[in-house]
Short mmCIF file of C-alpha atoms in Angstrom, two decimals:
data_model
loop_
_atom_site.label_atom_id
_atom_site.label_comp_id
_atom_site.label_asym_id
_atom_site.label_seq_id
_atom_site.Cartn_x
_atom_site.Cartn_y
_atom_site.Cartn_z
CA UNK A 18 -59.75 -111.43 -89.47
CA UNK A 19 -57.74 -112.64 -86.59
CA UNK A 20 -59.03 -111.12 -83.35
CA UNK A 21 -57.27 -113.43 -80.97
CA UNK A 22 -55.05 -111.75 -78.44
CA UNK A 23 -51.49 -112.78 -78.62
CA UNK A 24 -49.76 -113.78 -75.48
CA UNK A 25 -46.77 -111.61 -74.87
CA UNK A 26 -43.59 -113.41 -74.19
CA UNK A 27 -41.74 -112.33 -71.09
CA UNK A 28 -38.30 -110.93 -71.83
CA UNK A 29 -35.58 -113.26 -70.71
CA UNK A 30 -32.34 -111.96 -69.26
CA UNK A 31 -29.48 -114.24 -70.07
CA UNK A 32 -26.78 -113.93 -67.39
CA UNK A 33 -24.36 -116.44 -68.89
CA UNK A 34 -22.53 -113.94 -71.15
CA UNK A 35 -22.19 -111.51 -68.22
CA UNK A 36 -20.74 -114.23 -66.01
CA UNK A 37 -18.34 -115.24 -68.80
CA UNK A 38 -17.07 -111.69 -69.16
CA UNK A 39 -16.61 -111.29 -65.40
CA UNK A 40 -14.73 -114.58 -65.12
CA UNK A 41 -12.44 -113.68 -68.02
CA UNK A 42 -11.74 -110.29 -66.42
CA UNK A 43 -10.96 -111.97 -63.11
CA UNK A 44 -8.61 -114.47 -64.78
CA UNK A 45 -6.88 -111.65 -66.69
CA UNK A 46 -6.32 -109.68 -63.50
CA UNK A 47 -5.01 -112.71 -61.63
CA UNK A 48 -2.57 -113.61 -64.39
CA UNK A 49 -1.22 -110.10 -64.89
CA UNK A 50 -0.83 -109.24 -61.20
CA UNK A 51 2.54 -110.04 -59.74
CA UNK A 52 2.55 -111.25 -56.16
CA UNK A 53 6.32 -111.53 -55.79
CA UNK A 54 8.17 -109.28 -53.39
CA UNK A 55 10.86 -107.33 -55.12
CA UNK A 56 14.11 -106.44 -53.43
CA UNK A 57 13.74 -103.12 -51.73
CA UNK A 58 16.33 -100.71 -50.42
CA UNK A 59 16.28 -99.84 -46.77
CA UNK A 60 16.87 -96.15 -46.34
CA UNK A 61 17.34 -94.19 -43.18
CA UNK A 62 16.28 -90.68 -43.98
CA UNK A 63 17.69 -87.83 -41.93
CA UNK A 64 15.44 -86.19 -39.41
CA UNK A 65 15.21 -82.49 -38.79
CA UNK A 66 16.48 -81.30 -35.46
CA UNK A 67 14.05 -79.04 -33.66
CA UNK A 68 16.82 -77.33 -31.68
CA UNK A 69 18.55 -75.81 -34.70
CA UNK A 70 17.22 -72.42 -35.63
CA UNK A 71 17.80 -71.07 -39.09
CA UNK A 72 18.53 -67.40 -39.29
CA UNK A 73 17.10 -65.64 -42.26
CA UNK A 74 18.19 -62.24 -43.43
CA UNK A 75 15.84 -59.90 -45.23
CA UNK A 76 17.26 -58.56 -48.45
CA UNK A 77 15.28 -55.96 -50.33
CA UNK A 78 16.42 -55.14 -53.88
CA UNK A 79 14.74 -52.42 -55.91
CA UNK A 80 15.37 -51.05 -59.39
CA UNK A 81 13.86 -47.70 -60.28
CA UNK A 82 12.75 -46.44 -63.69
CA UNK A 83 16.19 -44.98 -64.43
CA UNK A 84 17.91 -48.33 -63.85
CA UNK A 85 19.47 -47.50 -60.48
CA UNK A 86 19.81 -50.34 -57.97
CA UNK A 87 18.82 -50.01 -54.32
CA UNK A 88 19.69 -52.66 -51.73
CA UNK A 89 17.90 -52.17 -48.41
CA UNK A 90 17.17 -48.54 -49.40
CA UNK A 91 20.86 -47.80 -50.14
CA UNK A 92 21.67 -46.74 -53.69
CA UNK A 93 24.46 -48.51 -55.57
CA UNK A 94 26.70 -46.30 -57.63
CA UNK A 95 28.10 -49.11 -59.75
CA UNK A 96 25.52 -51.29 -61.51
CA UNK A 97 27.84 -54.12 -62.53
CA UNK A 98 27.00 -57.65 -61.49
CA UNK A 99 30.10 -57.96 -59.29
CA UNK A 100 29.26 -54.75 -57.41
CA UNK A 101 25.68 -55.96 -56.97
CA UNK A 102 26.88 -59.30 -55.59
CA UNK A 103 29.31 -57.62 -53.17
CA UNK A 104 26.62 -55.22 -51.93
CA UNK A 105 24.19 -58.10 -51.37
CA UNK A 106 26.81 -60.05 -49.38
CA UNK A 107 27.48 -57.02 -47.20
CA UNK A 108 23.74 -56.53 -46.68
CA UNK A 109 23.20 -60.08 -45.39
CA UNK A 110 26.23 -59.97 -43.12
CA UNK A 111 28.96 -61.57 -45.19
CA UNK A 112 27.11 -64.79 -46.05
CA UNK A 113 27.90 -66.23 -49.46
CA UNK A 114 25.31 -65.59 -52.17
CA UNK A 115 25.25 -67.67 -55.32
#
């Protein structure tokens, strides 16, 4: 019987493959990255003027269960699209509505 104690070998960490992978990654990134400056357009974007105030008109449109249209609590007698458009323009003060 062999009762001698075996000496345990210390695990060895080999860093050479890790360094190889990191160097290859670095080379790949350097080769694929473009350092050239491309031609760029110079744009002058418009700036908003703080003096101009935009007026907004409130337009409330309601349709009841019977299919009657109400614009700002006024009932429309004609439910055609042209009558609806005309009533909306009159409600906002004559401004054009798409």
